[in-house]
Amino acid sequence: PSANIGVVGLAVMGSNLARNLASREGNTVAVYNRTTAKTDALLEAHPEAGFVHTATVQEFADSLQKPRTAIIMVKAGRPTDAVIDELCEVFEAGDVIVDGGNSLFTDTIRREKAVRETGINFVGCGISGGEEGALKGPSLMPGGSVEGYKTLGPILSTIAAVAEGEPCVTHVGTDGAGHFVKMVHNGIEYADMQLIGEAYDLIRQGTGASPAQIADIFGKWNDGELNSYLIEITAEVLRQTDAETGKALVDVIVDQAGAKGTGAWTVQTALDLGIPVSGIAEAVFARSLSSKPKQRAVTGDLPGPSASAVDDAEAFIEDVRLALFASKIVAYSQGFDLIVQGAEEYDWDIKKGDIAAIWRGGCIIRAQFLNRITDAYADEPDLVALLSAPYFREALTAAQDGWRRVVVAAAQSGIPAPAFSSSLAYYDGLRAERLPAALVQGQRDFFGAHTYKRTDKEGTFHTLWSGDRSEVTAEDTH
Ligand code: 6PG
């Protein structure tokens, strides 16, 4: 056997990852695809990679040095299960099967358990960075047994992106931990994209700036604390002119956002775990709303203010920048809360600081301020809320006035800014001294005898709402 690593599934992500692996010193990569024509094509297009061509799973297994390590890069769901089953037939105890797809973490938990029975190690590895990341250096989020990571870890370290001199890969935790963290990454990705979209929309409608002018604004923002991959590509998308019509490309693209489901998983999981990821949820729902042409067609004439230009464009743009930064902090904070709760629920030892560190390079949500998150967790590993860390506290203090003005302006001009507003409400919710949740508890007690606690003494209480309205301790209600 001549290969030290194999890749199964040679669509774009798989091919690019295989090429990345092959380009690193010491690696010989075996490749396998169900349709051999794809394997042939890859070898023909990239003779420099020195791939080991295999036409059957058996050949693939035979070409790998032991313990064998194979990364599966096929569609999440059934196709992944099918490949795992095939590999389990030809692999043996001690080998390592890695699922590099966007798998649902509960599937990964199930698969890891099943594969472990055979003695084979199973690793669910989140991979972020899109096609280019796969080729040049992604952010990698592997989860699985420590044993399986022993042979895999060093290989992954060679292909991962590098940030601040460190490879963007860490053993996230056991079984589904890696895919869980990748799911949250995608939730944050949705939020970040939606927030940027709202910023663009507000500036466009509020100041009348053209997409190309807004591209320049984003370009400038990218030099400051908002510096990030998504801001950078936003400028590029906005600057793009459509060759056919001469218009800005963004004006030619149908305004209905697609979604493959990872954002929805994040929110579904957050609902199950009781974590308010409201900014992320708004982002998912904003995509759903955009894709409802029938509803939009019959509601387009509902009344609203006509968007009027703001008085001071420059000041407004700065407020939007502040609102974007503050809301972005909220999105990451909510994402980290979900990771903490997931780790508790599924018994994963996830180091938040390490997650922030491996998101600094390679992935879609890579951003300058992840260094700040890494620092915050380094200073205080058990930090309860990112918002309370000194750097973020200061940033929010500086941003909140502008943030509020933007949300007010959006509401007054009838420009939808669900993620900006929701993030602000979350911020105000957390900082509120008293919440109307007290009234909700009263209501629940009224109609369902659900009981409440008192601020002034221990115990659980119920008011006899349909009786004399005196208060009894909860035990008395049964
Ligand atoms: C990444 C991306 C990538 C992909 C997602 C989201 O980290 O490289 O998250 O995995 O873009 O599948 O896609 P949707 O927007 O279609 O849900």
Coordinates of C-alpha atoms and ligand atoms in Angstrom, one line a residue:
P1 CA 0.0 0.0 0.0
S2 CA 1.3 3.4 -1.0
A3 CA -1.1 5.9 0.3
N4 CA -1.3 7.3 3.9
I5 CA -4.7 8.9 3.4
G6 CA -7.7 8.4 1.2
V7 CA -10.6 10.5 0.0
V8 CA -14.0 9.1 -1.0
G9 CA -16.3 11.3 -3.0
L10 CA -14.7 13.5 -5.6
A11 CA -17.2 16.3 -6.2
V12 CA -15.7 19.8 -5.8
M13 CA -15.1 19.7 -2.0
G14 CA -13.7 16.2 -2.1
S15 CA -11.4 16.9 -5.1
N16 CA -10.1 20.1 -3.6
L17 CA -9.5 18.5 -0.2
A18 CA -7.7 15.6 -1.9
R19 CA -5.5 18.1 -3.9
N20 CA -4.8 20.0 -0.7
L21 CA -3.7 16.8 1.1
A22 CA -1.6 15.7 -1.9
S23 CA 0.2 19.0 -2.0
R24 CA 1.6 18.6 1.5
E25 CA 4.9 17.0 2.2
G26 CA 4.8 13.4 3.0
N27 CA 1.2 12.7 1.9
T28 CA 0.2 10.2 -0.8
V29 CA -3.5 10.3 -1.4
A30 CA -5.7 7.4 -2.6
V31 CA -8.9 8.6 -4.3
Y32 CA -12.2 6.8 -4.9
N33 CA -15.5 7.7 -6.4
R34 CA -18.5 5.6 -7.1
T35 CA -18.5 6.7 -10.7
T36 CA -14.9 6.0 -11.8
A37 CA -15.1 8.5 -14.6
K38 CA -14.8 11.3 -11.9
T39 CA -11.7 9.6 -10.5
D40 CA -10.2 9.4 -14.1
A41 CA -11.0 13.0 -14.7
L42 CA -9.4 14.2 -11.4
L43 CA -6.2 12.2 -12.2
E44 CA -6.0 13.6 -15.7
A45 CA -6.6 17.2 -14.6
H46 CA -4.0 16.9 -11.7
P47 CA -1.1 14.7 -12.6
E48 CA 1.0 16.8 -10.2
A49 CA -0.9 15.4 -7.2
G50 CA 0.4 11.9 -7.6
F51 CA -3.0 10.4 -6.7
V52 CA -3.4 6.7 -6.3
H53 CA -6.3 5.8 -8.5
T54 CA -8.7 3.2 -7.2
A55 CA -11.8 1.8 -8.9
T56 CA -13.4 -0.3 -6.1
V57 CA -13.7 0.1 -2.4
Q58 CA -11.5 -3.0 -2.0
E59 CA -8.8 -1.5 -4.1
F60 CA -9.1 1.7 -2.1
A61 CA -8.7 -0.1 1.2
D62 CA -5.7 -2.1 -0.2
S63 CA -4.0 1.0 -1.3
L64 CA -3.9 2.5 2.2
Q65 CA -1.2 2.0 4.8
K66 CA -2.5 0.7 8.2
P67 CA -4.0 2.1 10.2
R68 CA -6.0 3.2 7.2
T69 CA -7.4 6.7 7.2
A70 CA -10.1 7.8 4.8
I71 CA -12.1 11.0 4.6
I72 CA -15.6 10.7 3.2
M73 CA -16.7 13.8 1.2
V74 CA -20.2 12.8 -0.1
K75 CA -23.6 14.3 0.5
A76 CA -24.8 14.3 4.1
G77 CA -27.6 11.8 4.9
R78 CA -28.1 8.5 3.1
P79 CA -25.1 8.7 0.7
T80 CA -22.8 9.1 3.8
D81 CA -24.4 6.1 5.5
A82 CA -23.9 4.0 2.4
V83 CA -20.2 4.9 2.1
I84 CA -19.6 4.2 5.8
D85 CA -21.2 0.8 5.4
E86 CA -19.0 0.0 2.4
L87 CA -15.9 1.1 4.1
C88 CA -16.7 -0.9 7.2
E89 CA -16.8 -4.0 5.0
V90 CA -13.2 -3.5 3.9
F91 CA -11.5 -1.7 6.8
E92 CA -10.5 -3.3 10.0
A93 CA -10.1 -2.5 13.7
G94 CA -7.8 0.5 14.4
D95 CA -8.6 2.1 11.0
V96 CA -10.1 5.6 10.9
I97 CA -13.2 6.7 8.9
V98 CA -13.7 10.4 8.8
D99 CA -17.0 12.0 7.6
G100 CA -16.0 15.5 6.3
G101 CA -19.6 16.4 5.2
N102 CA -22.1 18.7 6.8
S103 CA -23.7 15.9 8.7
L104 CA -26.3 16.5 11.4
F105 CA -24.5 15.9 14.7
T106 CA -27.0 13.4 16.0
D107 CA -26.3 11.3 12.9
T108 CA -22.7 11.5 13.8
I109 CA -23.4 10.3 17.3
R110 CA -25.4 7.4 15.9
R111 CA -22.7 6.5 13.3
E112 CA -19.8 6.7 15.7
K113 CA -21.6 4.3 18.1
A114 CA -22.3 1.8 15.3
V115 CA -18.8 2.0 13.8
R116 CA -17.1 1.8 17.2
E117 CA -18.6 -1.7 17.6
T118 CA -16.4 -2.9 14.7
G119 CA -13.2 -1.5 16.3
I120 CA -12.9 1.0 13.6
N121 CA -12.6 4.7 14.7
F122 CA -15.1 7.1 13.4
V123 CA -14.6 10.9 13.3
G124 CA -17.2 13.4 12.3
C125 CA -15.2 16.4 11.0
G126 CA -16.8 19.8 10.3
I127 CA -15.0 21.4 7.4
S128 CA -15.5 25.1 6.7
G129 CA -14.1 27.4 4.1
G130 CA -16.0 26.4 0.9
E131 CA -14.2 25.2 -2.2
E132 CA -11.3 27.5 -1.8
G133 CA -10.8 26.6 1.8
A134 CA -10.8 22.9 1.0
L135 CA -8.1 23.5 -1.5
K136 CA -5.9 26.0 0.3
G137 CA -6.6 25.5 4.0
P138 CA -10.0 25.0 5.7
S139 CA -10.9 25.3 9.3
L140 CA -11.4 21.8 10.7
M141 CA -13.6 20.7 13.5
P142 CA -13.0 17.0 14.1
G143 CA -15.0 15.1 16.7
G144 CA -14.5 11.4 17.7
S145 CA -12.4 9.2 19.9
V146 CA -9.0 10.4 21.0
E147 CA -7.6 7.2 19.6
G148 CA -8.8 8.0 16.1
Y149 CA -7.4 11.5 16.3
K150 CA -3.9 10.1 16.9
T151 CA -3.3 9.2 13.3
L152 CA -5.7 11.8 11.8
G153 CA -4.6 14.9 13.8
P154 CA -1.1 15.3 12.3
I155 CA -2.5 14.8 8.8
L156 CA -5.3 17.4 9.4
S157 CA -2.8 19.9 10.9
T158 CA -0.9 19.9 7.6
I159 CA -3.9 20.9 5.5
A160 CA -5.7 23.3 7.8
A161 CA -5.6 27.1 7.5
V162 CA -3.0 28.8 9.7
A163 CA -4.0 31.7 11.9
E164 CA -1.6 33.5 14.2
G165 CA 0.9 30.7 13.5
E166 CA -1.4 27.9 14.6
P167 CA -3.3 25.4 12.4
C168 CA -7.0 25.9 12.5
V169 CA -7.8 22.4 13.8
T170 CA -8.4 20.9 17.2
H171 CA -9.9 17.7 18.6
V172 CA -13.2 19.3 19.5
G173 CA -14.6 16.4 21.6
T174 CA -16.0 12.9 21.2
D175 CA -18.6 11.6 18.7
G176 CA -20.8 14.4 17.4
A177 CA -18.9 17.3 19.0
G178 CA -17.2 18.4 15.7
H179 CA -20.3 18.4 13.7
F180 CA -22.2 20.2 16.4
V181 CA -19.6 23.0 16.4
K182 CA -19.7 23.1 12.6
M183 CA -23.5 23.4 12.8
V184 CA -23.2 26.4 15.2
H185 CA -20.6 27.9 12.9
N186 CA -23.1 27.8 10.1
G187 CA -25.8 29.3 12.3
I188 CA -23.4 32.2 13.0
E189 CA -22.6 32.3 9.3
Y190 CA -26.3 32.8 8.6
A191 CA -26.6 35.5 11.2
D192 CA -23.5 37.3 10.0
M193 CA -24.7 37.2 6.3
Q194 CA -28.2 38.5 7.3
L195 CA -26.7 41.3 9.4
I196 CA -24.5 42.4 6.5
G197 CA -27.5 42.2 4.2
E198 CA -29.5 44.4 6.5
A199 CA -26.6 46.9 6.7
Y200 CA -26.5 47.0 2.9
D201 CA -30.2 47.5 2.6
L202 CA -30.4 50.2 5.2
I203 CA -27.6 52.2 3.6
R204 CA -29.0 51.7 0.2
Q205 CA -32.5 52.8 1.1
G206 CA -31.4 55.4 3.7
T207 CA -28.8 57.2 1.7
G208 CA -29.5 56.2 -1.9
A209 CA -25.9 54.9 -2.3
S210 CA -25.3 52.6 -5.3
P211 CA -24.1 49.0 -4.8
A212 CA -20.7 50.0 -6.0
Q213 CA -20.6 52.9 -3.5
I214 CA -21.7 50.5 -0.8
A215 CA -18.9 48.1 -1.9
D216 CA -16.5 50.9 -1.1
I217 CA -18.0 51.4 2.3
F218 CA -17.7 47.7 3.1
G219 CA -14.1 47.9 1.8
K220 CA -13.4 50.6 4.3
W221 CA -15.1 48.7 7.1
N222 CA -12.9 45.7 6.3
D223 CA -9.9 47.8 7.4
G224 CA -11.4 48.2 10.9
E225 CA -12.8 46.0 13.7
L226 CA -15.3 44.5 11.3
N227 CA -12.5 43.0 9.2
S228 CA -13.7 39.6 8.1
Y229 CA -14.0 37.3 5.1
L230 CA -17.8 37.9 4.8
I231 CA -17.3 41.7 4.7
E232 CA -14.6 41.3 2.1
I233 CA -16.6 39.1 -0.2
T234 CA -19.7 41.3 0.3
A235 CA -17.7 44.2 -1.2
E236 CA -16.8 42.0 -4.2
V237 CA -20.4 40.9 -4.8
L238 CA -21.7 44.5 -4.6
R239 CA -19.0 45.7 -7.0
Q240 CA -19.9 43.0 -9.6
T241 CA -21.6 44.3 -12.8
D242 CA -23.8 42.0 -14.8
A243 CA -22.3 41.6 -18.3
E244 CA -25.7 41.2 -19.9
T245 CA -27.6 44.2 -18.6
G246 CA -24.8 46.4 -17.3
K247 CA -26.6 46.6 -14.0
A248 CA -25.2 45.8 -10.6
L249 CA -25.3 42.0 -10.4
V250 CA -27.1 42.2 -7.0
D251 CA -30.0 43.9 -8.7
V252 CA -30.4 41.1 -11.2
I253 CA -30.3 38.2 -8.7
V254 CA -33.7 37.0 -7.5
D255 CA -34.1 38.1 -3.9
Q256 CA -35.0 34.7 -2.5
A257 CA -32.3 33.1 -0.4
G258 CA -31.7 29.4 -0.4
A259 CA -30.6 27.2 2.5
K260 CA -29.4 23.7 2.8
G261 CA -30.6 23.3 6.3
T262 CA -27.7 23.7 8.7
G263 CA -29.0 27.1 9.9
A264 CA -32.3 25.6 10.7
W265 CA -30.6 22.7 12.5
T266 CA -28.9 25.2 14.7
V267 CA -32.1 26.9 15.6
Q268 CA -34.0 23.6 16.1
T269 CA -31.2 22.4 18.4
A270 CA -31.2 25.7 20.3
L271 CA -35.0 25.3 20.8
D272 CA -34.5 21.8 22.2
L273 CA -31.7 23.0 24.5
G274 CA -33.5 26.2 25.5
I275 CA -30.8 28.6 24.3
P276 CA -32.0 31.9 22.9
V277 CA -30.2 32.1 19.5
S278 CA -32.6 34.8 18.4
G279 CA -30.3 36.6 16.0
I280 CA -29.5 33.3 14.2
A281 CA -33.2 32.4 14.2
E282 CA -34.1 35.7 12.6
A283 CA -31.5 35.0 9.9
V284 CA -32.9 31.6 9.1
F285 CA -36.5 33.0 9.1
A286 CA -35.4 36.0 6.9
R287 CA -34.3 33.5 4.3
S288 CA -37.6 31.7 4.6
L289 CA -39.6 34.9 4.3
S290 CA -37.7 35.9 1.2
S291 CA -38.5 32.6 -0.4
K292 CA -42.3 33.0 -0.1
P293 CA -43.2 34.6 -3.4
K294 CA -46.9 33.9 -3.1
Q295 CA -47.2 35.6 0.3
R296 CA -45.0 38.5 -0.9
A297 CA -47.1 38.9 -4.0
V298 CA -50.3 39.5 -2.1
T299 CA -48.9 41.6 0.7
G300 CA -46.8 44.0 -1.4
D301 CA -49.4 46.7 -1.3
L302 CA -49.8 46.7 2.5
P303 CA -49.3 50.2 3.9
G304 CA -46.0 51.5 5.2
P305 CA -44.0 54.7 5.3
S306 CA -42.1 55.5 2.1
A307 CA -38.4 55.3 2.8
S308 CA -37.0 58.7 3.0
A309 CA -33.4 59.8 2.9
V310 CA -31.6 60.2 6.2
D311 CA -30.4 63.8 7.0
D312 CA -26.8 63.0 7.7
A313 CA -25.7 60.1 5.4
E314 CA -22.2 59.9 6.9
A315 CA -23.5 59.7 10.5
F316 CA -26.1 57.1 9.5
I317 CA -23.5 54.9 7.8
E318 CA -21.4 55.0 11.0
D319 CA -24.4 54.1 13.0
V320 CA -25.1 51.1 10.7
R321 CA -21.4 50.0 11.2
L322 CA -21.9 50.1 14.9
A323 CA -25.2 48.3 14.7
L324 CA -23.6 45.6 12.6
F325 CA -20.6 45.1 15.0
A326 CA -22.9 45.0 18.1
S327 CA -25.3 42.6 16.5
K328 CA -22.4 40.4 15.3
I329 CA -21.1 40.2 18.8
V330 CA -24.6 39.1 19.9
A331 CA -24.7 36.4 17.2
Y332 CA -21.3 34.9 18.2
S333 CA -22.2 35.1 21.9
Q334 CA -25.4 33.2 21.2
G335 CA -23.5 30.7 19.2
F336 CA -21.1 30.1 22.0
D337 CA -23.9 29.8 24.5
L338 CA -25.3 27.0 22.4
I339 CA -21.9 25.3 22.2
V340 CA -21.7 25.4 26.0
Q341 CA -25.2 23.9 26.4
G342 CA -24.6 21.3 23.8
A343 CA -21.3 20.3 25.5
E344 CA -23.2 19.9 28.8
E345 CA -26.1 18.0 27.3
Y346 CA -23.9 15.6 25.3
D347 CA -21.0 15.4 27.7
W348 CA -18.3 16.9 25.5
D349 CA -15.3 18.6 26.9
I350 CA -15.3 21.5 24.4
K351 CA -12.8 24.3 25.0
K352 CA -14.5 27.6 23.9
G353 CA -11.1 29.3 23.5
D354 CA -10.0 26.6 21.1
I355 CA -13.1 26.9 19.0
A356 CA -12.6 30.6 18.7
A357 CA -9.0 30.0 17.8
I358 CA -9.7 27.5 15.0
W359 CA -12.4 29.9 13.5
R360 CA -9.8 32.6 13.1
G361 CA -8.7 31.2 9.7
G362 CA -10.0 29.2 6.9
C363 CA -13.7 29.2 7.7
I364 CA -16.5 31.4 6.3
I365 CA -17.0 33.3 9.6
R366 CA -13.3 34.0 10.0
A367 CA -12.9 37.5 11.4
Q368 CA -10.4 39.7 13.1
F369 CA -12.5 39.9 16.2
L370 CA -12.2 36.1 16.8
N371 CA -8.8 37.0 18.2
R372 CA -10.8 39.0 20.8
I373 CA -13.0 36.0 21.6
T374 CA -9.9 33.8 21.8
D375 CA -8.4 36.3 24.3
A376 CA -11.6 36.6 26.3
Y377 CA -11.7 32.8 26.8
A378 CA -8.0 32.7 27.5
D379 CA -8.5 35.3 30.2
E380 CA -11.5 33.6 31.6
P381 CA -12.1 30.0 30.4
D382 CA -15.5 29.8 32.1
L383 CA -16.7 33.1 30.9
V384 CA -20.5 33.0 31.2
A385 CA -21.4 35.5 28.6
L386 CA -19.2 36.8 25.9
L387 CA -21.0 40.2 26.1
S388 CA -19.7 40.7 29.6
A389 CA -16.0 40.3 28.7
P390 CA -14.1 43.7 28.9
Y391 CA -13.4 44.1 25.2
F392 CA -17.0 43.3 24.2
R393 CA -18.5 45.3 27.0
E394 CA -16.5 48.3 25.7
A395 CA -17.5 47.7 22.1
L396 CA -21.2 47.5 23.0
T397 CA -20.9 50.6 25.2
A398 CA -19.5 52.4 22.2
A399 CA -22.0 50.9 19.8
Q400 CA -25.3 51.0 21.6
D401 CA -26.5 54.5 20.8
G402 CA -25.9 54.1 17.1
W403 CA -27.4 50.6 17.2
R404 CA -30.6 52.0 18.7
R405 CA -30.8 54.9 16.2
V406 CA -30.5 52.4 13.4
V407 CA -33.3 50.1 14.7
V408 CA -35.5 53.2 15.2
A409 CA -34.7 54.4 11.7
A410 CA -35.4 51.0 10.2
A411 CA -38.8 50.8 12.0
Q412 CA -39.7 54.4 11.0
S413 CA -38.8 54.0 7.4
G414 CA -40.4 50.5 7.1
I415 CA -37.1 48.8 6.2
P416 CA -37.0 45.3 7.6
A417 CA -34.1 44.8 10.0
P418 CA -35.1 41.7 11.9
A419 CA -31.6 40.6 13.0
F420 CA -30.5 44.1 14.1
S421 CA -33.7 44.6 16.1
S422 CA -33.8 41.1 17.5
S423 CA -30.1 41.3 18.6
L424 CA -30.8 44.7 20.3
A425 CA -33.8 43.2 22.1
Y426 CA -31.7 40.3 23.2
Y427 CA -29.1 42.7 24.6
D428 CA -31.7 44.8 26.4
G429 CA -33.3 41.6 27.6
L430 CA -30.1 40.4 29.2
R431 CA -29.3 43.7 30.8
A432 CA -32.9 44.3 32.1
E433 CA -33.2 44.4 35.9
R434 CA -36.7 43.1 35.8
L435 CA -38.3 41.3 32.9
P436 CA -42.1 40.9 32.2
A437 CA -41.4 37.2 32.7
A438 CA -42.8 37.8 36.2
L439 CA -46.2 38.6 34.6
V440 CA -46.0 35.5 32.4
Q441 CA -45.4 33.5 35.5
G442 CA -48.5 35.1 37.0
Q443 CA -50.6 34.3 33.9
R444 CA -49.3 30.7 33.9
D445 CA -50.3 30.4 37.5
F446 CA -53.7 31.8 36.8
F447 CA -54.8 29.5 34.1
G448 CA -52.7 26.4 34.8
A449 CA -51.7 26.5 38.5
H450 CA -48.1 26.4 37.2
T451 CA -46.9 28.1 40.3
Y452 CA -44.2 30.8 40.8
K453 CA -41.3 31.7 43.0
R454 CA -41.2 34.9 45.1
T455 CA -38.4 37.5 45.2
D456 CA -38.6 37.8 48.9
K457 CA -38.7 34.2 50.2
E458 CA -37.8 30.6 49.4
G459 CA -40.4 28.2 48.2
T460 CA -42.9 27.7 45.4
F461 CA -46.3 29.4 45.5
H462 CA -49.7 29.5 43.9
T463 CA -52.5 32.0 44.2
L464 CA -56.0 30.6 44.5
W465 CA -57.2 32.5 41.5
S466 CA -60.7 31.0 41.3
G467 CA -61.1 30.9 45.0
D468 CA -60.4 33.7 47.5
R469 CA -57.2 34.7 45.8
S470 CA -55.1 34.0 48.8
E471 CA -51.6 32.6 48.3
V472 CA -50.7 29.0 49.2
T473 CA -47.4 27.2 49.1
A474 CA -47.3 25.0 46.0
E475 CA -47.4 21.7 47.9
D476 CA -50.9 22.7 49.1
T477 CA -52.3 22.9 45.5
H478 CA -52.4 19.1 45.0
Ligands
6PG1 C1 -18.7 26.5 5.1 C2 -20.1 26.7 4.7 C3 -20.6 25.6 3.9 C4 -21.9 25.9 3.2 C5 -23.1 25.5 4.0 C6 -24.2 26.6 4.1 O1 -18.5 26.6 6.3 O2 -17.8 26.3 4.3 O3 -20.9 26.8 5.8 O4 -20.6 24.4 4.6 O5 -21.9 27.1 2.6 O6 -23.6 24.4 3.5 O7 -25.0 26.5 3.0 P1 -26.5 27.0 2.9 O8 -26.4 28.5 2.9 O9 -27.0 26.5 1.6 O10 -27.3 26.5 4.0

